[in-house]
Short mmCIF file of C-alpha atoms and ligand atoms in Angstrom, two decimals:
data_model
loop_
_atom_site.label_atom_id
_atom_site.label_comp_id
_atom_site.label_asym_id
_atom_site.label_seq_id
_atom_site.Cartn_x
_atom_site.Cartn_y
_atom_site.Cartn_z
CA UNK A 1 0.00 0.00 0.00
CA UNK A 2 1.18 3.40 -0.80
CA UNK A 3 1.07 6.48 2.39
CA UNK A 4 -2.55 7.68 0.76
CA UNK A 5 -4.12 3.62 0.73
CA UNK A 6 -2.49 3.65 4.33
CA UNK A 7 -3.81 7.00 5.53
CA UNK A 8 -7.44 6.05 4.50
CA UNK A 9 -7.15 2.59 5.54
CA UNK A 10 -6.63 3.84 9.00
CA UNK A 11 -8.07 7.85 9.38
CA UNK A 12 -11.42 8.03 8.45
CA UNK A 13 -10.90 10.80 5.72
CA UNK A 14 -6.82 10.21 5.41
CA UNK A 15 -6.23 13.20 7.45
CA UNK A 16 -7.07 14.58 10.58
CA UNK A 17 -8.70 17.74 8.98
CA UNK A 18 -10.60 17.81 6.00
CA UNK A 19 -8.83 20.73 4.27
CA UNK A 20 -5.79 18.02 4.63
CA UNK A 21 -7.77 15.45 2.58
CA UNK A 22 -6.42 13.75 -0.66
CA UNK A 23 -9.07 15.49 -2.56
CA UNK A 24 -8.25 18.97 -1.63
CA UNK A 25 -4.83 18.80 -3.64
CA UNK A 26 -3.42 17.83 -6.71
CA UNK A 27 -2.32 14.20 -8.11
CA UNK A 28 1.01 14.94 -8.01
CA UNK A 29 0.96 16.55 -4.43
CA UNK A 30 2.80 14.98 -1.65
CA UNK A 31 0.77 12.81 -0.11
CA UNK A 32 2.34 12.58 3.56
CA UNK A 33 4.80 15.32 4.63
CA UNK A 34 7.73 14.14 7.54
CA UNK A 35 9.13 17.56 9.01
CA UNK A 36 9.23 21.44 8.52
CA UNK A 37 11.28 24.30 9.02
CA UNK A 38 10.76 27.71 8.41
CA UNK A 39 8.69 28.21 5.25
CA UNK A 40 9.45 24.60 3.65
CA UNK A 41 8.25 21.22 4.38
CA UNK A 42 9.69 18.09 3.18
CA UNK A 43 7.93 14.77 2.51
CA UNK A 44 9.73 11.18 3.86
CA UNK A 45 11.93 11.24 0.77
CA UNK A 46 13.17 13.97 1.52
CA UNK A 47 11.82 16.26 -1.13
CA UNK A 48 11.15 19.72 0.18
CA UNK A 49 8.53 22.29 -1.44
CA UNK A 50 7.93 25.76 -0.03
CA UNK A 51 4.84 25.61 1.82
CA UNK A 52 2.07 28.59 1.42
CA UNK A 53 -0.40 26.25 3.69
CA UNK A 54 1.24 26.81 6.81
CA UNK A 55 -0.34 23.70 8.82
CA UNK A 56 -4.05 25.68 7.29
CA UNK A 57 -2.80 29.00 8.59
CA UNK A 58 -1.62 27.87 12.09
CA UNK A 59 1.78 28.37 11.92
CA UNK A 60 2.64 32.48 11.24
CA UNK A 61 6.75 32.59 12.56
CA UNK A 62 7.89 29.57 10.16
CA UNK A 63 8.02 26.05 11.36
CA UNK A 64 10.12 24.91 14.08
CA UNK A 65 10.92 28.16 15.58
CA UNK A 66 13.54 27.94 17.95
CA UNK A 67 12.53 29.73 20.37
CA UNK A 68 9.25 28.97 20.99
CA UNK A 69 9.88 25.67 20.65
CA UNK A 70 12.63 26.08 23.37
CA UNK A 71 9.64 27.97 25.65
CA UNK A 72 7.47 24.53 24.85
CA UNK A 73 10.25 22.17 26.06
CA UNK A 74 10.74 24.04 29.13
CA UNK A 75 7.23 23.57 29.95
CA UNK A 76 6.83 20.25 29.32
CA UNK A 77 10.12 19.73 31.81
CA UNK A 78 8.14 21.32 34.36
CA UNK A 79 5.36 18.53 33.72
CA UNK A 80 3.45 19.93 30.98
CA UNK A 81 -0.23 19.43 32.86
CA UNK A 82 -0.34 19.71 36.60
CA UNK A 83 -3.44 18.61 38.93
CA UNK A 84 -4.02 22.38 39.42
CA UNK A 85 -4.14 25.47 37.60
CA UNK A 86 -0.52 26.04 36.45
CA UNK A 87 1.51 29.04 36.31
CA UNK A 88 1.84 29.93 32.91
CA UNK A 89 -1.22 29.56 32.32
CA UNK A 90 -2.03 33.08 34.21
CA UNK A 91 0.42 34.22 32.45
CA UNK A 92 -0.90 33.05 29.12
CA UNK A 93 -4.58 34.19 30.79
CA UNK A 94 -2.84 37.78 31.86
CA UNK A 95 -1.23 38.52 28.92
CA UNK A 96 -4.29 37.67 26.61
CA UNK A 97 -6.03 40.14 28.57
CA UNK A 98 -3.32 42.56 28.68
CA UNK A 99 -3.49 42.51 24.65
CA UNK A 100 -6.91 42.49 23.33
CA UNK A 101 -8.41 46.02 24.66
CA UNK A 102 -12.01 43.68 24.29
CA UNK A 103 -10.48 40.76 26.30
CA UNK A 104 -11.33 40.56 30.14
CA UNK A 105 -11.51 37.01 30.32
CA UNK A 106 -10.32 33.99 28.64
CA UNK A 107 -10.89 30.17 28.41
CA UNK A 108 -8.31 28.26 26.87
CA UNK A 109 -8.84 25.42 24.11
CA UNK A 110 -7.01 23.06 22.19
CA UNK A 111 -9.15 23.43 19.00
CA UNK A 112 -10.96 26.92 17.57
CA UNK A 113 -14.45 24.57 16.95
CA UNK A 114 -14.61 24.23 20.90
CA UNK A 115 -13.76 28.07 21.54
CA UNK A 116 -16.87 29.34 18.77
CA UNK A 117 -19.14 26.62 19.99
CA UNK A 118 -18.57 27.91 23.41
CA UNK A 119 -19.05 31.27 22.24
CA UNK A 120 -22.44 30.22 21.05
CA UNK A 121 -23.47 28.67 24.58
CA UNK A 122 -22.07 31.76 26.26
CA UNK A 123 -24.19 34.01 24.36
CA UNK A 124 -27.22 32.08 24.84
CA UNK A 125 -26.58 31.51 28.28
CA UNK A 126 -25.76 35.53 28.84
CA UNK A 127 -28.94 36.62 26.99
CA UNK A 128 -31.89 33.35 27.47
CA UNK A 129 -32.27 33.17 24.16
CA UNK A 130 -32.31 30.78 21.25
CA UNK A 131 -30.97 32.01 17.80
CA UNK A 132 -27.51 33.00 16.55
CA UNK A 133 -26.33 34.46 13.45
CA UNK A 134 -23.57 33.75 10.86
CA UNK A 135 -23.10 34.86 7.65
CA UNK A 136 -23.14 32.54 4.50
CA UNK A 137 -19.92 33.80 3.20
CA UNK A 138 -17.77 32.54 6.15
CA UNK A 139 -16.74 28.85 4.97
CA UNK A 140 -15.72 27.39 8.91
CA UNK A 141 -17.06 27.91 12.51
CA UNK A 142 -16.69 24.57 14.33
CA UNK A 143 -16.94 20.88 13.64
CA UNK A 144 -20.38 21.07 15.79
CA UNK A 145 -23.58 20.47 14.59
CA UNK A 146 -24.67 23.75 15.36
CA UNK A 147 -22.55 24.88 12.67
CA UNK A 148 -22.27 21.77 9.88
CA UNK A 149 -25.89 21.38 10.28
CA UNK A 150 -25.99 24.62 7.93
CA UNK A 151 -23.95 23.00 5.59
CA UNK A 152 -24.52 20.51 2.55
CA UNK A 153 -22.86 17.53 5.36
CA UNK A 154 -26.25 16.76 7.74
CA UNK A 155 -25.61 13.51 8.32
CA UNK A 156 -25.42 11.97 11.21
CA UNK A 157 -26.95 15.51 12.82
CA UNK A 158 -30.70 15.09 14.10
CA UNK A 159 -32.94 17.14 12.13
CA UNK A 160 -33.97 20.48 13.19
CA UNK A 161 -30.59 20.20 14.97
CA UNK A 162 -29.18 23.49 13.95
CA UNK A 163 -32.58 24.67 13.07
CA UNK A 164 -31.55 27.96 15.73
CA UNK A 165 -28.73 28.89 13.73
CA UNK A 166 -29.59 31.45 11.16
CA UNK A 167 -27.92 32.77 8.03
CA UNK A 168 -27.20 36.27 6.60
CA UNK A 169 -25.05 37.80 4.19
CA UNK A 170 -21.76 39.42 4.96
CA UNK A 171 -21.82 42.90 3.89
CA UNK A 172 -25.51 43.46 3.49
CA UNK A 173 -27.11 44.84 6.72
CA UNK A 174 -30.44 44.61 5.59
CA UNK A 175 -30.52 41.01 5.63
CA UNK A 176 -29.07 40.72 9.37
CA UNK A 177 -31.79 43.21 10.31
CA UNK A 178 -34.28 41.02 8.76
CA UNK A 179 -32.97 38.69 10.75
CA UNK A 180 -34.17 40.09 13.92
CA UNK A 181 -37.59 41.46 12.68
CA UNK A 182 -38.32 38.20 11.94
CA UNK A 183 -36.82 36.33 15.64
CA UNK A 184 -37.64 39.88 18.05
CA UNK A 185 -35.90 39.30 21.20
CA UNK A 186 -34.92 35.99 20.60
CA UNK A 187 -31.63 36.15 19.13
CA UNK A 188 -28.47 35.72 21.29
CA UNK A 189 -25.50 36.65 19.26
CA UNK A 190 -24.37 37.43 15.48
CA UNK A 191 -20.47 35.53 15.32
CA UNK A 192 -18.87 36.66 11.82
CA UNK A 193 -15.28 36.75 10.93
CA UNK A 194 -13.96 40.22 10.53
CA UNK A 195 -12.56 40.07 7.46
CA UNK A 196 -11.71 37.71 5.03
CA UNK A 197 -11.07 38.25 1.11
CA UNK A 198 -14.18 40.39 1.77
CA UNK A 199 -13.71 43.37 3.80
CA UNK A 200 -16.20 45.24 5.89
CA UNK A 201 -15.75 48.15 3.85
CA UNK A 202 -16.64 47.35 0.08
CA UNK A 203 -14.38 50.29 -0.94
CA UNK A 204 -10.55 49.84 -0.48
CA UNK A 205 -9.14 46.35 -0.08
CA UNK A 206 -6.31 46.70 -2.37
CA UNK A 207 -5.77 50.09 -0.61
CA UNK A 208 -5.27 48.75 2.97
CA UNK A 209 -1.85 48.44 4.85
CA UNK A 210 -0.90 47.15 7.64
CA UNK A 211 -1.65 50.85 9.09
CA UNK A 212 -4.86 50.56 10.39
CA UNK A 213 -7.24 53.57 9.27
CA UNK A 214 -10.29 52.81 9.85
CA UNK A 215 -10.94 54.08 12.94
CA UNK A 216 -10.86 57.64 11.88
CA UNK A 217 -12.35 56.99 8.66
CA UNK A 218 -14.71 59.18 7.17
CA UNK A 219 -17.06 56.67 5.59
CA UNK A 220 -16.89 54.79 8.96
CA UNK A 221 -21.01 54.53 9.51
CA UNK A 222 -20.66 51.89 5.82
CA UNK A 223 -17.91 50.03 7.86
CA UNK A 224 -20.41 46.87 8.04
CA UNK A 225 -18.46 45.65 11.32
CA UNK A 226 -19.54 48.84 12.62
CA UNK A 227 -23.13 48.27 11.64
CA UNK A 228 -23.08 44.88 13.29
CA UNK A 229 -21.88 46.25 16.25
CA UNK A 230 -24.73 48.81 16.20
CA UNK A 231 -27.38 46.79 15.69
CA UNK A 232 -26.12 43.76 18.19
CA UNK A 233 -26.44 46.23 20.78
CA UNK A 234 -29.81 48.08 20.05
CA UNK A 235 -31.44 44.89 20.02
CA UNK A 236 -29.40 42.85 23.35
CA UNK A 237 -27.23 40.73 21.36
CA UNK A 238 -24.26 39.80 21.79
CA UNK A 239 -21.07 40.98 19.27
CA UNK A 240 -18.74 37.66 18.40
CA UNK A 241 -16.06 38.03 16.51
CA UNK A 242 -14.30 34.63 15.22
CA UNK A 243 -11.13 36.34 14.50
CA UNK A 244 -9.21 32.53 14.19
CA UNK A 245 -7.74 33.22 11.03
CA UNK A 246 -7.37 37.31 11.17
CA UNK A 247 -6.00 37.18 14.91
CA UNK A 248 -2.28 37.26 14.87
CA UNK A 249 -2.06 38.42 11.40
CA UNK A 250 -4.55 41.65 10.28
CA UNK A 251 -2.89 43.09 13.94
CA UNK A 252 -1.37 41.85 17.04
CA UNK A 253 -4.47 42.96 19.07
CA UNK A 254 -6.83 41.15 16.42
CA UNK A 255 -9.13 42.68 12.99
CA UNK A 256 -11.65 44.27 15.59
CA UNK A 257 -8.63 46.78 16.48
CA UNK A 258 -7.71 47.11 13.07
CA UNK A 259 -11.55 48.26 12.45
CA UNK A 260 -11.92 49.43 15.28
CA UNK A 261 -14.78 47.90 17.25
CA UNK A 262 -15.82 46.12 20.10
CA UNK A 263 -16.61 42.63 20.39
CA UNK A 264 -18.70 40.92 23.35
CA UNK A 265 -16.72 37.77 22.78
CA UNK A 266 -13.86 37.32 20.21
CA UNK A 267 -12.12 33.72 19.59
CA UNK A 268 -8.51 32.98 19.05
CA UNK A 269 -7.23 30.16 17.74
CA UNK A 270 -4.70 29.75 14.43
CA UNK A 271 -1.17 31.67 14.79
CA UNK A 272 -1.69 32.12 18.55
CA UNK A 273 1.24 29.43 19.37
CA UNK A 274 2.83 28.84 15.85
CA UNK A 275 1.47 25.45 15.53
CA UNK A 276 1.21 24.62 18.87
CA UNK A 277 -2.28 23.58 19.93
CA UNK A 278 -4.18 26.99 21.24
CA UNK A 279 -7.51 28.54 20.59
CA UNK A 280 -9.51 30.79 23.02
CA UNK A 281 -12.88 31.88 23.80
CA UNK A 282 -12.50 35.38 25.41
CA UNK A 283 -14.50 38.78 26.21
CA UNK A 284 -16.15 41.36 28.44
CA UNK A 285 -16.50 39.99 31.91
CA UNK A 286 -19.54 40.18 32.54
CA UNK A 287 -20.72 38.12 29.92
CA UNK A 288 -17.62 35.38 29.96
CA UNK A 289 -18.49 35.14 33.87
CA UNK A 290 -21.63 32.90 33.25
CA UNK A 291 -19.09 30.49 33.29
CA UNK A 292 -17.33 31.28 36.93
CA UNK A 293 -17.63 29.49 39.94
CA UNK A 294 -17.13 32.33 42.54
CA UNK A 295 -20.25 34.02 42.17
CA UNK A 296 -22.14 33.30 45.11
CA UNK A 297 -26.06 31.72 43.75
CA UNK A 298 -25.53 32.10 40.57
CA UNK A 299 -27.29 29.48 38.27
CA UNK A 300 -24.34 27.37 36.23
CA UNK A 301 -22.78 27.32 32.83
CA UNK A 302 -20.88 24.67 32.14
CA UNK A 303 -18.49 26.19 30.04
CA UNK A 304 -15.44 24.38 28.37
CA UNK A 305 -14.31 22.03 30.78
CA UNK A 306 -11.46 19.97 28.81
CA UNK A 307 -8.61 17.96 30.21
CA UNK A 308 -6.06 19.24 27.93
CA UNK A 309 -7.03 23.04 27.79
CA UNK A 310 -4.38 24.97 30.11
CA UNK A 311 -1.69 22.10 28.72
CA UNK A 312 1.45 24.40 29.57
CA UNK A 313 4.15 23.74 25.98
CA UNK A 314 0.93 24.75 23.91
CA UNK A 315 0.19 28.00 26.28
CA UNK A 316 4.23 28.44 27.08
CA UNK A 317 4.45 28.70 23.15
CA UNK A 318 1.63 31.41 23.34
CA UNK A 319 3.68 33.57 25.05
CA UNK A 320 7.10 33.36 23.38
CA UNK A 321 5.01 33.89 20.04
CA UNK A 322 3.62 36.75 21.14
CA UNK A 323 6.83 37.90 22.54
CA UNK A 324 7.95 37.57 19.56
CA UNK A 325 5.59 39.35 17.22
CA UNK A 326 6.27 42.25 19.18
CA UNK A 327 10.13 41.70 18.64
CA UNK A 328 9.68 41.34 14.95
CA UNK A 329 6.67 43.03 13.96
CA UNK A 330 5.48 39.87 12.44
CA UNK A 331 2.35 41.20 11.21
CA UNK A 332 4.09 44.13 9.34
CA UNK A 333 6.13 41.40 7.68
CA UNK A 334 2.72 39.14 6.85
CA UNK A 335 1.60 42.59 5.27
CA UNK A 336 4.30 43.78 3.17
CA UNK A 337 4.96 40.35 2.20
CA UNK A 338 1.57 39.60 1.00
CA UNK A 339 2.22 43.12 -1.22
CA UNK A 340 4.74 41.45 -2.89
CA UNK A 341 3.70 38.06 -3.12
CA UNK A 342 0.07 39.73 -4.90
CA UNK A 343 2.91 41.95 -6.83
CA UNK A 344 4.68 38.75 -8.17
CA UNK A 345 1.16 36.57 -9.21
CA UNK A 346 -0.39 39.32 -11.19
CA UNK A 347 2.66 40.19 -13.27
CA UNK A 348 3.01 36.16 -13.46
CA UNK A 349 -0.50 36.37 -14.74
CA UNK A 350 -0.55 39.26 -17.26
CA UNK A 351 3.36 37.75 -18.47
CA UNK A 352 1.52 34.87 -19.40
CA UNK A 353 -1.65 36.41 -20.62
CA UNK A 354 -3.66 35.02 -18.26
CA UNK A 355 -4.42 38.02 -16.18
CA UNK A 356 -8.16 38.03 -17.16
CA UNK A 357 -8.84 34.44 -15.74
CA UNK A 358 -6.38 33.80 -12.97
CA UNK A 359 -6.90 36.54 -10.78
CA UNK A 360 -5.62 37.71 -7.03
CA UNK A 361 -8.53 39.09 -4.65
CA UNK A 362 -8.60 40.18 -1.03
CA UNK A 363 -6.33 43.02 0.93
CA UNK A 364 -2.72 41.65 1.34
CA UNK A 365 -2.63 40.08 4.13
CA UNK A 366 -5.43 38.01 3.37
CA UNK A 367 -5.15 36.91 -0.45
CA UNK A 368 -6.73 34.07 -2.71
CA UNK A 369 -6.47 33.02 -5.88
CA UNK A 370 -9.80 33.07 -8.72
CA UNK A 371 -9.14 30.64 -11.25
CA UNK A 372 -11.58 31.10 -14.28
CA UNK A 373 -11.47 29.15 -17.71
CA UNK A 374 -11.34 30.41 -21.33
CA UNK A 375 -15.55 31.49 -21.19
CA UNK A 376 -14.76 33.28 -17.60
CA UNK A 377 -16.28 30.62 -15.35
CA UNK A 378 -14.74 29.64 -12.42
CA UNK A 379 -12.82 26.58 -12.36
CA UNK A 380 -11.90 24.02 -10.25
CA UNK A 381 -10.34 22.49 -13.00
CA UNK A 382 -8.14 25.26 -13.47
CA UNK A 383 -7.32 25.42 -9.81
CA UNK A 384 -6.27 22.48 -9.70
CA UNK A 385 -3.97 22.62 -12.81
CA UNK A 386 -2.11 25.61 -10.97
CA UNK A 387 -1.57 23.83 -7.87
CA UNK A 388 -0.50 21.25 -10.01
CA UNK A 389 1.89 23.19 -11.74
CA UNK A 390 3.12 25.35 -9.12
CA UNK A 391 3.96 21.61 -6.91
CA UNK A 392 5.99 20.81 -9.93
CA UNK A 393 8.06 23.69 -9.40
CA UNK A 394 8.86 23.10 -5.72
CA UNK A 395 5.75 25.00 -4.38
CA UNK A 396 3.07 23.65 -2.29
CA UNK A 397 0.36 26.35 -2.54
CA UNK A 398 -3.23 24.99 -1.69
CA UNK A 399 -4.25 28.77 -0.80
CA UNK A 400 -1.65 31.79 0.12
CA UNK A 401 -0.59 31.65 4.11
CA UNK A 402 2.44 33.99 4.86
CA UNK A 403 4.83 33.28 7.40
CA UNK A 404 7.42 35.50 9.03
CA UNK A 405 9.69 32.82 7.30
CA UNK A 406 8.58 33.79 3.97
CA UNK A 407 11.65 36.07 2.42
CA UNK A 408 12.73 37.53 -0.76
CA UNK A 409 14.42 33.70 -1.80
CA UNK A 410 10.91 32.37 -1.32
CA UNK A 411 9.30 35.39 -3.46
CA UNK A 412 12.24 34.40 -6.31
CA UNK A 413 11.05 30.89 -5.93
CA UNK A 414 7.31 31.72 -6.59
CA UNK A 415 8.26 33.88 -9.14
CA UNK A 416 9.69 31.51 -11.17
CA UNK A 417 7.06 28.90 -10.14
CA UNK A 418 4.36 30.72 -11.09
CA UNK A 419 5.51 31.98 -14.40
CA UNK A 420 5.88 28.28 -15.33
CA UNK A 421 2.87 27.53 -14.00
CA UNK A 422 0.63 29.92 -15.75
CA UNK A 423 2.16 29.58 -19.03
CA UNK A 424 0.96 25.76 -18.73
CA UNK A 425 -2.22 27.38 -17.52
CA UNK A 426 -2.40 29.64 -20.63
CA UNK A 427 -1.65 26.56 -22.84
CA UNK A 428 -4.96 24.62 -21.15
CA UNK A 429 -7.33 27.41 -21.32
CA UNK A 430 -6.50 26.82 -25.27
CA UNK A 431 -6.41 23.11 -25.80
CA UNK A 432 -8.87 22.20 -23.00
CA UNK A 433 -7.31 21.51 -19.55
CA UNK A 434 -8.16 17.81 -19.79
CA UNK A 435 -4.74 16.17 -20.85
CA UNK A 436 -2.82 18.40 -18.48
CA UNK A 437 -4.41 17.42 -15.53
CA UNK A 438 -2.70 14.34 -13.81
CA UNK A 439 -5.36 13.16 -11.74
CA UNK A 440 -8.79 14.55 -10.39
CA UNK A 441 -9.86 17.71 -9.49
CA UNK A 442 -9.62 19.06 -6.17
CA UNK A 443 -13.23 19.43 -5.04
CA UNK A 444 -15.01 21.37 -2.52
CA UNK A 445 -15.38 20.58 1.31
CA UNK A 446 -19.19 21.04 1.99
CA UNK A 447 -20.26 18.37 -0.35
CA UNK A 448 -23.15 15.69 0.38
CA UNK A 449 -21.65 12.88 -1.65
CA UNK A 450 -18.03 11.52 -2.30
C1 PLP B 1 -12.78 30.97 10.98
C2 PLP B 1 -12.58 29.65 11.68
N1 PLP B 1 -13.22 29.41 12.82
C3 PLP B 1 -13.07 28.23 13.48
C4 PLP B 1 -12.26 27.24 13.00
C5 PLP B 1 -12.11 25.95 13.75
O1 PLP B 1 -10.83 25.81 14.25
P1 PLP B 1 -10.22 24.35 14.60
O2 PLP B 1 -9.90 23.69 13.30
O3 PLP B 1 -9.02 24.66 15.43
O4 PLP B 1 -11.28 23.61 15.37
C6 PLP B 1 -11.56 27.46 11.80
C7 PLP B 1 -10.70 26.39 11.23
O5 PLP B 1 -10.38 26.35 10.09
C8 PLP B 1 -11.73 28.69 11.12
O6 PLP B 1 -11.10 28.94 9.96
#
């Protein structure tokens, strides 16, 4: 049996996330990687590829960073999980709260699913009521059924199961306020990402640095995170923010201080520990106390309880990342990188003439590639040619995740990566991209059937 025979034979799904899965990547991708270091990963042969997935965004300094994986080894000398609360992980608990303006309180995870399905009890719990909101745009919240029940995947999730989890559109206010005509007083929370390729404010993502300027924007009132925040509070809702992928990148104190707003709760998860296995549930006191045991008579929440939660390498590598970022201004390098890396694709693109149907969307530090065919559809087809091609070259680039790791070298090496790979592409969108692919097509996620 080859790895993939042996990885399904054993992991329902090959892979321990689906976004890992054989049919998210091209034939010719590796199928089982060994090690990493910095921005490159190497399969058991050996053969290394720079990596743009970054274990799917988690790891934002490079792989194997010394020293936070020097913090993680000293914690796991001093036993790694202790019978009581530990040490660091006030400190870890402090220094969240020290960061995040929003932040009063925080519950540590091991996974983000836990820390937004948590979110979702808190909120109902804080308000007695049934309904939350999340916008149809936003791809992940949690492997709960509250969430996949929304999805194209029910099975296996009772019906009417996520029935009280309602969908809007990102962007469009109208149809969050319609929302709550329709549910008065009953809904407990809106969770939305900040930001991903879409941005709150339709008008400048190509425009945005990693200078936030939103705050003192003039056209600040069509900010939709702003009009979220608005509405959550005129009608008693709570304000989540998932900022899992946009924490530890848009800004060190999260997207909502980059737009400048609020959040009841927020979650962390992805680039909090550079790999290491963090996420967070977080917020105003007041409402993240449902959850506390020292308030005298108060009915009980039972709020993330998990064995593994304050394990002290994971939350030990917290704090050495963050000490870190601040070092390094890592999220001024994801920024200006991401400038260059869009730089290098488009002129890739329009070298090739290809510039029309392979296209780069989304601010900088959050880009994605739009692969169309020769009538302008999009194409998975296509996408997976360019992965395709762009493995070929040495480059493992399911979707674009910076690292403070990625350098000018790694820009040469995508240069020249990409220009091969869209001339190929050019070359398919005019004989049919049939007898260039080398295996299927990657295919989407939320599917019902294999
Ligand atoms: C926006 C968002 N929220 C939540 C999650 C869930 O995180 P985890 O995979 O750690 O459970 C993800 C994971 O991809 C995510 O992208």
């Amino acid at each position: 049996m080859n790895y993939q025979e042996r990885l399904n034979a054993v992991i329902p799904g090959g892979a321990h996330t689906y976004s890992r899965g054989m049919d998210q990547f091209p034939a010719n991708a590796p199928t089982i990687l060994e090690g990493g270091k910095g921005a490159y990963v190497w399969d058991p042969d050996g053969k290394r590829y720079l990596d743009y997935g970054m274990a799917l965004r988690a790891v934002t300094l490079g792989y194997a960073n010394p020293e936070v994986n020097a913090a993680a080894f000293a914690a796991i000398e001093k036993g790694n999980n202790l019978t009581r609360a530990s040490t660091v992980e006030l400190a870890a608990a402090e220094l969240l709260v020290d960061l995040i303006p929003s932040v009063e309180m925080v519950k540590f995870a091991k996974n983000g699913s836990n820390a937004t399905t948590a979110a979702v009890k808190i909120a109902r719990a804080y308000t007695g009521r049934r309904y939350v909101c999340i916008p149809r745009q936003h791809p992940f919240f949690s492997f709960d059924d509250w969430f996949i029940g929304t999805t194209a995947i029910t099975r296996g999730i009772p019906d009417g199961h996520a029935a009280a989890t309602l969908v809007f559109d990102y962007g469009d206010i109208v149809s969050l306020k319609r929302l709550f005509d329709e549910f008065p007083g009953q809904i407990a929370g809106v969770m939305l990402e900040p930001a991903t390729t879409l941005v709150p404010c339709g008008n400048c993502p190509e425009t945005l640095t990693a200078e936030p300027k939103c705050g003192g924007c003039p056209q600040r009132a069509g900010n939709f995170l702003v009009q979220v925040q608005e509405l959550c509070r005129a009608e008693g809702a709570l304000f989540i923010l998932d900022e899992m992928i946009t924490g530890f990148r848009w800004h060190l104190q999260g997207a909502q201080a980059y737009f400048g707003v609020t959040p009841d709760l927020c979650t962390f998860g992805k680039g909090m520990a550079n790999g290491f296995s963090v996420a967070a549930v977080s917020g105003r006191r007041e409402v993240m106390s449902v959850g506390a045991i020292d308030r005298q008579g108060q009915e009980r929440t039972f709020l993330l309880s998990t064995t593994h939660g304050g394990e002290m390498c994971g939350l030990a590598a917290f704090i050495e990342t963050v000490r870190l970022y601040r070092e390094l201004s890592v999220c001024d390098h994801l920024w200006s990188y991401g400038r260059k890396l869009r730089q290098v694709l488009v002129e890739a693109a329009a070298e090739a003439g290809v510039g029309e149907q392979f296209r780069i969307e989304g601010p900088d530090i959050s880009l994605a590639f739009v692969t169309h065919d020769a009538q302008g559809v999009p194409s998975m087809d296509m996408r997976t040619l360019f992965c395709q091609e762009m493995v070929r070259h040495g480059v493992l680039m399911p979707w674009m995740a910076v690292s403070f790791s990625h350098g000018e070298q790694e820009l040469d090496l995508t240069r020249k990566a990409a220009r091969a790979a869209l001339s190929v592409y050019r070359r398919a969108l005019e004989d049919g991209v049939g007898s260039y692919l080398e295996g299927p097509a990657i295919r989407p996620v939320f599917r019902q059937f294999n």
